[in-house]
Structures are given as C-alpha cells and as structure tokens.
Short mmCIF file of C-alpha atoms in Angstrom, two decimals:
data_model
loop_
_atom_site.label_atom_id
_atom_site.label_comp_id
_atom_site.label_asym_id
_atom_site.label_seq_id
_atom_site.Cartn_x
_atom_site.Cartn_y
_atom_site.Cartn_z
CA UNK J 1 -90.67 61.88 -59.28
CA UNK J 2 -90.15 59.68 -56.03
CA UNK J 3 -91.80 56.59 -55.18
CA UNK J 4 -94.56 58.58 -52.86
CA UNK J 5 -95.89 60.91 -55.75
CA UNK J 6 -95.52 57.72 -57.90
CA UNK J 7 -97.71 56.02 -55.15
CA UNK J 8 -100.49 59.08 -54.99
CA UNK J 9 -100.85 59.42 -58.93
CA UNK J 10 -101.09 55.72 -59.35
CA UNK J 11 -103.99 55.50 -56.42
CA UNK J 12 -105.77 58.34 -57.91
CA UNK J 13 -105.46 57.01 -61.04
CA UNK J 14 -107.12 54.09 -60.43
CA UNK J 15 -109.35 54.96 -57.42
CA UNK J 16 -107.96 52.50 -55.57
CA UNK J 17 -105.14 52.12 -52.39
CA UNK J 18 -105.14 48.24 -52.89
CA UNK J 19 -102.00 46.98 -53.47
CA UNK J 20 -101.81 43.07 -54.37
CA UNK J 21 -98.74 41.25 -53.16
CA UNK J 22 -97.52 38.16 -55.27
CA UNK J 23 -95.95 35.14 -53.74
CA UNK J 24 -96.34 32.12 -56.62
CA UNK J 25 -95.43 29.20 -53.73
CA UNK J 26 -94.41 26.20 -55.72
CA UNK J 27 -96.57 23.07 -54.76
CA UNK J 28 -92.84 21.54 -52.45
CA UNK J 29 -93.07 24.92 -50.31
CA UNK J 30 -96.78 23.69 -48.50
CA UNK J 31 -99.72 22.60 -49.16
CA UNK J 32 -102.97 25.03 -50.72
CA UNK J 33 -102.25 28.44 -51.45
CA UNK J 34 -99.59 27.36 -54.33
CA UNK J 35 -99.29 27.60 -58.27
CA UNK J 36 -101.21 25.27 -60.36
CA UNK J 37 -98.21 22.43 -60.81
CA UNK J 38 -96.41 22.58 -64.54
CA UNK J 39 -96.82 26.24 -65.49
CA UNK J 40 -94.39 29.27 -66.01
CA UNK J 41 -94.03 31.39 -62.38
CA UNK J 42 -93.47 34.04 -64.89
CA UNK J 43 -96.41 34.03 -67.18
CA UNK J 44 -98.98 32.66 -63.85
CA UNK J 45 -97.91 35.91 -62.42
CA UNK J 46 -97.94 37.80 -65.97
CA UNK J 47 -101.70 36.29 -65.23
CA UNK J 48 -102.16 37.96 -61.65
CA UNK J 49 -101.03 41.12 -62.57
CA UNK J 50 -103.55 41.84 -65.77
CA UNK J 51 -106.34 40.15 -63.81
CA UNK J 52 -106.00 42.59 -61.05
CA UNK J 53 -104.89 45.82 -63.04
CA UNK J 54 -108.07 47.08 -63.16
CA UNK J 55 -108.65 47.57 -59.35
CA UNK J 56 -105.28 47.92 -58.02
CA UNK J 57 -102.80 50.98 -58.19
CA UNK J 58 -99.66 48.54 -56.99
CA UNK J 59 -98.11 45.37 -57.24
CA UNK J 60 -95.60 43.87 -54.40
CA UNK J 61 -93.31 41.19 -55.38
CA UNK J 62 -92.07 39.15 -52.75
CA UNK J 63 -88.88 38.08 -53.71
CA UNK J 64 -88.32 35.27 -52.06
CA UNK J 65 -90.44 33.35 -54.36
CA UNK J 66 -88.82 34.38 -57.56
CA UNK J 67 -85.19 33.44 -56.91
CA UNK J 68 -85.42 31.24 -59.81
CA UNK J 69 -86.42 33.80 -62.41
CA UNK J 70 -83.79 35.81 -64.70
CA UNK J 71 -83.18 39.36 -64.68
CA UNK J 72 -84.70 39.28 -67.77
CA UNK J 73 -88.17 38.14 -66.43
CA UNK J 74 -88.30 40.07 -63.54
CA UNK J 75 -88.02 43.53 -65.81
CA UNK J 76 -90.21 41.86 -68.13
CA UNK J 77 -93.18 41.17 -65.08
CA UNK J 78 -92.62 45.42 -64.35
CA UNK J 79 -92.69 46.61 -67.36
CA UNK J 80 -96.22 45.11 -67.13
CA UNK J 81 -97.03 46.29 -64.24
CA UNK J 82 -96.32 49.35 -65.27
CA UNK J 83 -98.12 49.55 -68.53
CA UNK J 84 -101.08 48.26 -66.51
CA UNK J 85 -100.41 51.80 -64.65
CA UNK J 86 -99.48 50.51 -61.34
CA UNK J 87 -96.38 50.87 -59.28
CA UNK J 88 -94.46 47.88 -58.01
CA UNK J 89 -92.58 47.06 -54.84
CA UNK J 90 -89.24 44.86 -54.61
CA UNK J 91 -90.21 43.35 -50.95
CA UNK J 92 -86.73 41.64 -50.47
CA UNK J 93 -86.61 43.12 -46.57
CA UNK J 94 -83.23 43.96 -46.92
CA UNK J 95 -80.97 43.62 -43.46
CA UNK J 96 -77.18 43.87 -44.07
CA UNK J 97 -74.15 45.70 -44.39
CA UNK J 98 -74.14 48.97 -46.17
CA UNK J 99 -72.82 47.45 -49.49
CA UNK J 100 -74.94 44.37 -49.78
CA UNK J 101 -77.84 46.81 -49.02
CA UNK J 102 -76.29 48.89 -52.19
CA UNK J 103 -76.00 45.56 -54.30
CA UNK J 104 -79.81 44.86 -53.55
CA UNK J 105 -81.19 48.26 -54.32
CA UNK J 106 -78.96 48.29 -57.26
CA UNK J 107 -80.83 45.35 -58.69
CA UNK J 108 -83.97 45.88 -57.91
CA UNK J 109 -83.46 49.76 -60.04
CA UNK J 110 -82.12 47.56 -62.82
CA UNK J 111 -84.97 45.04 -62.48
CA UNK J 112 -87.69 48.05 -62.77
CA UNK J 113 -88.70 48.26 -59.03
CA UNK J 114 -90.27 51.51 -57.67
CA UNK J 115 -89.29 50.75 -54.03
CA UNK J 116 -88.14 47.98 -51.90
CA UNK J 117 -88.68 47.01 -48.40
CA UNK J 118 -85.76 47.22 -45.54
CA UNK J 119 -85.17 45.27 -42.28
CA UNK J 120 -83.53 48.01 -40.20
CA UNK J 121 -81.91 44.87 -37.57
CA UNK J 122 -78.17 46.25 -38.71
CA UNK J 123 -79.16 49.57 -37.42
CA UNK J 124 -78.34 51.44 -41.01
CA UNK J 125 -81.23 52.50 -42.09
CA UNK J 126 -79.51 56.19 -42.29
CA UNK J 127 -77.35 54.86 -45.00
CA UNK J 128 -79.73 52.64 -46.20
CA UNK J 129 -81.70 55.97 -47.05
CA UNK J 130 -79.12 57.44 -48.60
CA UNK J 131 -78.35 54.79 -50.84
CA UNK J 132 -82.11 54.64 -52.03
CA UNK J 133 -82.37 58.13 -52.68
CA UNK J 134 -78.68 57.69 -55.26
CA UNK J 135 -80.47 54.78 -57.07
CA UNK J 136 -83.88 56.72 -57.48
CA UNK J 137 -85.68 53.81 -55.72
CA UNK J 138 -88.18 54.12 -52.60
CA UNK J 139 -87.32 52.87 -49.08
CA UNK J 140 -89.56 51.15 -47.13
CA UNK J 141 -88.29 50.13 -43.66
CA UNK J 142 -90.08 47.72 -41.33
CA UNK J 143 -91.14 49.82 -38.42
CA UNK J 144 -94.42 47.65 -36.24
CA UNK J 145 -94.99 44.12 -37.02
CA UNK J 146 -98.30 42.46 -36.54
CA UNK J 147 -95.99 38.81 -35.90
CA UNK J 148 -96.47 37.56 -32.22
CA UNK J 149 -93.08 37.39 -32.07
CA UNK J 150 -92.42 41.30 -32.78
CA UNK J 151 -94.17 42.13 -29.37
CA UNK J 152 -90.92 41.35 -27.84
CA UNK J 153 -88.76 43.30 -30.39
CA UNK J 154 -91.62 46.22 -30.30
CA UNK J 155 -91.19 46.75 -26.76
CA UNK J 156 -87.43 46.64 -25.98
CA UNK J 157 -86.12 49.87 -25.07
CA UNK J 158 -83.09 52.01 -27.78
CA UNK J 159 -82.20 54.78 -26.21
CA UNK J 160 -84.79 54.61 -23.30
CA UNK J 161 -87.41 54.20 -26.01
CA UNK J 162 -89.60 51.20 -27.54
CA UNK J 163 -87.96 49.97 -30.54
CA UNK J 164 -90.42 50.78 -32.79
CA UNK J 165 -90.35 54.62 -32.20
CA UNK J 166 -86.64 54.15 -32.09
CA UNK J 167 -87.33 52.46 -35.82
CA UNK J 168 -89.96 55.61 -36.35
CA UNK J 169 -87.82 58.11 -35.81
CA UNK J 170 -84.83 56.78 -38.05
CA UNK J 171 -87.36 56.71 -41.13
CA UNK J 172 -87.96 59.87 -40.57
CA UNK J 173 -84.58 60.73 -40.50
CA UNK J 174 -83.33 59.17 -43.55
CA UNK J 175 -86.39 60.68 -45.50
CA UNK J 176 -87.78 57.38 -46.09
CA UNK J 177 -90.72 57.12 -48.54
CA UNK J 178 -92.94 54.82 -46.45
CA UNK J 179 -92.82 52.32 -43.65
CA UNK J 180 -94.59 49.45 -42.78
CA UNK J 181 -97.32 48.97 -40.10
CA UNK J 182 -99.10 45.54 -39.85
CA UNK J 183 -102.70 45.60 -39.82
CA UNK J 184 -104.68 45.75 -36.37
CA UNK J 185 -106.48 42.65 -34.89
CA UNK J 186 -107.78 40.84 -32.02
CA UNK J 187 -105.51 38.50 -32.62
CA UNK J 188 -102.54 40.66 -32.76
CA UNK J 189 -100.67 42.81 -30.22
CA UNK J 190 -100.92 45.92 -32.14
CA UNK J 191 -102.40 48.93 -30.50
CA UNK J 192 -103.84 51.98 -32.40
CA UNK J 193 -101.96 54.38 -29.78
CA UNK J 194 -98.89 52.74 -31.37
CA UNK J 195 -100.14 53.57 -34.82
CA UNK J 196 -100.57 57.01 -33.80
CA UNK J 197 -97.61 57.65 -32.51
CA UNK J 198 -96.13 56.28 -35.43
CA UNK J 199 -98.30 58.44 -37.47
CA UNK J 200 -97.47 61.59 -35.68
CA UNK J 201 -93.33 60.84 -36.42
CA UNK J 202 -94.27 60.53 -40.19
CA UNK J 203 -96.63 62.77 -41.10
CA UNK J 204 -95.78 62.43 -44.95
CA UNK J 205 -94.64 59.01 -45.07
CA UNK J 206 -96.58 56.28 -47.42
CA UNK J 207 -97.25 52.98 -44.95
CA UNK J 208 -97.33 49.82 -46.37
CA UNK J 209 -100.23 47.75 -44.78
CA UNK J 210 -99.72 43.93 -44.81
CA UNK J 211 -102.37 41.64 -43.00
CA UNK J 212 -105.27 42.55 -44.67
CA UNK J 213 -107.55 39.76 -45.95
CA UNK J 214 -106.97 36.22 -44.74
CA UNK J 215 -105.51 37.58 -41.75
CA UNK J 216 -108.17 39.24 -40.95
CA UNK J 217 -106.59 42.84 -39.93
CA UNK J 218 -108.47 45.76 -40.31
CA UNK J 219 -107.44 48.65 -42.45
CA UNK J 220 -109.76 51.38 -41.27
CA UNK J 221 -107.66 52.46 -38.04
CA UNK J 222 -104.83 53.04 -40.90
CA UNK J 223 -106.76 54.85 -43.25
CA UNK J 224 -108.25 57.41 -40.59
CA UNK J 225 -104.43 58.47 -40.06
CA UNK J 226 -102.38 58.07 -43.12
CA UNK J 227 -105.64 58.32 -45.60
CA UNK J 228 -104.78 58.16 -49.37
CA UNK J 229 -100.74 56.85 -48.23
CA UNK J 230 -102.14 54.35 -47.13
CA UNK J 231 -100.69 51.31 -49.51
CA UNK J 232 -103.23 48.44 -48.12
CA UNK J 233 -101.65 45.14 -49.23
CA UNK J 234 -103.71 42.27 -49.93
CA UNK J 235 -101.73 38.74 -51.10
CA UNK J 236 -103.35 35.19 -50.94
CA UNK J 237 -106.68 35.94 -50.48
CA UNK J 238 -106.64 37.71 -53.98
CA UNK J 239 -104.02 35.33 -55.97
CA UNK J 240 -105.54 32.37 -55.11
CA UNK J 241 -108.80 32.77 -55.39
CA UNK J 242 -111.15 31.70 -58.34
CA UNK J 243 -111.18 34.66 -59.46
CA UNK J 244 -108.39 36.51 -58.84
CA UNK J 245 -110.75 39.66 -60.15
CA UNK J 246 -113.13 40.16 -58.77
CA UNK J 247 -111.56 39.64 -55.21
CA UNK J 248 -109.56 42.27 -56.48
CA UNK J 249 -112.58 44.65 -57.15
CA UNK J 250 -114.24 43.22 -53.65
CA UNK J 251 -110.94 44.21 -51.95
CA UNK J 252 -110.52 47.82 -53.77
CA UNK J 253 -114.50 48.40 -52.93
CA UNK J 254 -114.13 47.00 -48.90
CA UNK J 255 -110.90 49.62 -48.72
CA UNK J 256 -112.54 52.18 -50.19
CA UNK J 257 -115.76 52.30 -48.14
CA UNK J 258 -112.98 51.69 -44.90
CA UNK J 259 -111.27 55.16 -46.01
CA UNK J 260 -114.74 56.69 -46.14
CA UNK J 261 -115.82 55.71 -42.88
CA UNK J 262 -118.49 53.28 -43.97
CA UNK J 263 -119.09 50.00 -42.31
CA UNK J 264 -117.62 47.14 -44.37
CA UNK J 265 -119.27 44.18 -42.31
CA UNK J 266 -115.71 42.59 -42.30
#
C-alpha cells in the first residue's frame, strides 16, 4: 500500500483530513509556544499524539526539533501513532545530493515514517522519487510556499515557466505521493489560479496544507480542488493549547464543514 491509500483509509477512518504537526520547541529556542521546562520531549509528545488521536487521521513530525532523540524513541513515538490509527510524516525537507537524500529516507523507513517531505532546490526530485518509491516511503516535495519570501522563488522563470509549475510538473513526473501548497491568505501572496493550476498537473496527488490555524490560512479553496487528499496541517495552535483536544476536535469539525462547503466563521 503507498503512502496516498495509507492517507485515504486513515482519513476515512477517522472522518477527519486534520493532520497535527509536532514541533516540542525547548524553552532556549523562543519564548511561548514551547514545552513545559523539565519533561521528556518524548513522552510530552507521547502526550500530543493520544490527546489528538481521536480527531486526527495524521501526525507530522518536524524533525528539526527532535535531533536529540534516539532511534529508538523516534520508532517508539510511530508505533504510537500508528496504533492510534494515524499515519505519520518525517517533515525533514530534504535538499541534497542524491545519496544524502537516500541516507535520509533510509532513516526515516527505519524510524517508522509513512512519508517525508523534500526541498526540490538541488533540482533531483526525479531521483529523489525514485529513491522513495525503493524504500516504500511517500514523497512529498515542496511545490508553493505561503513564506513572503517564496514570491520571489515562485515567480522566477525554469524553462520559460514559473518555478512552481516547473516544481509541479517534476512531482508529477517522479510519481510523487503529495506536494505541498501553503494555505491562502490576505496576508500571503498565494493566488487560487496558482492552486489550480497546480491542481490540474496533479490530479491524484495528496497536498499537504501547512498554515492553517494561527496563521490564519484558509483551507476551503484547497478542499474544493483536492477534496478528501487534502492533508490540512494544523501545529501550534493545537499543541499548545489547554487542551490540546478539543482544539483538535474544533479543528477536525472547522475542516470538515470547509470540505462541505459550509461557512466556518473563521
């Protein structure tokens, strides 16, 4: 089974196309939005994971944050996952030479990982695919940013095309499972005639939707296009909160009424 059909059984299973990315910032990195001082990133994250199971059909790691854990750990944290009946997501943005690509989707298959996300900047992503498909794990390559400073990147012309169709059409080559698309705002330069041109170059793909939440993108622009693929990633707003719960469940219910065309109010 690959990581799209994993994606699809997991969001029907649940009823849900959340997906709850975990980044436990220690309290050096900045200030709010960090772990409670003096506990185990491991088990605080063990935490996150059961408190949002019930709502949530996947789990993104970011794993930058957990350079500090052991092997050990991180297969222990998706085996959880797992049991909890969600899929999980190495997001390590790869970006390198074909064989440190290898040696980083390598791991993250022995770590437990369904998929893992890709910076396509070395201008691999053909072998890149490849690779993923040997170890059995899901691609994801980076494909439209919602950062200011993608708008530059976004725009600049490969073969007398934007970039990001230029990035497009390479997923779509290399048989990619998903892609990601940052969420839509007013205070971003993403269009939805980009989305759908995106859409129409990857008419099967998954698309990984950071943004949501405390950035304030919206999803439903997303949904209308890539509908149940849509993986709609929600991070601090959940992890941090309260109650890490019911966020969850407000989350899972705002993307759910989104998909079905109903007014949110957010």
């Amino acid at each position: 089974m690959n990581f799209r059909q994993k994606w699809l059984q997991a969001a029907q299973r649940k009823n849900s196309l959340l997906c709850v990315g975990i980044d436990p910032a220690e309290a050096a990195q900045r200030h709010g939005h960090q772990m409670p001082e003096g506990v185990s990133k491991t088990e605080w994250t063990r935490h996150i994971i059961d408190a949002v199971a019930p709502y949530t059909a996947g789990i993104k790691l970011n794993r930058n944050y957990f350079k500090d854990i052991t092997r050990e750990d991180m297969r222990s944290l998706n085996d959880r996952i797992h049991e909890q009946g969600m899929i999980s997501i190495d997001d390590s943005k790869l970006a390198d030479i074909g064989d440190t690509n290898d040696a980083g989707i390598y791991h993250a298959k022995q770590e437990g990982f369904d998929a893992i996300t890709y910076a396509p900047f070395p201008g691999n992503t053909l072998q890149a695919g490849s690779q993923a498909q040997a170890h059995g794990v899901g691609l994801i390559p980076l494909v439209l940013m919602s950062n200011p400073e993608y708008r530059l990147m976004k725009n600049a012309l490969i073969n007398g095309e934007p970039l990001y169709r230029f990035l497009a059409k390479q997923s779509a080559e290399a048989q990619a499972d998903g892609i990601v698309i940052g969420a839509p705002s007013p205070g971003n330069h993403i269009t939805l005639e980009e989305i759908a041109d995106v859409a129409r170059i990857l008419p099967e793909a998954l698309v990984l939707v950071p943004g949501i939440g405390a950035q304030g993108g919206d999803i439903a622009p997303i949904l209308g296009l890539f509908g149940p693929r849509t993986i709609a990633n929600v991070g601090r707003a959940i992890i941090y909160a309260k109650d890490p719960a019911q966020q969850a469940r407000s989350y899972r219910d705002l993307i759910t009424q989104a998909h079905q065309g109903v007014p949110t109010g957010r």
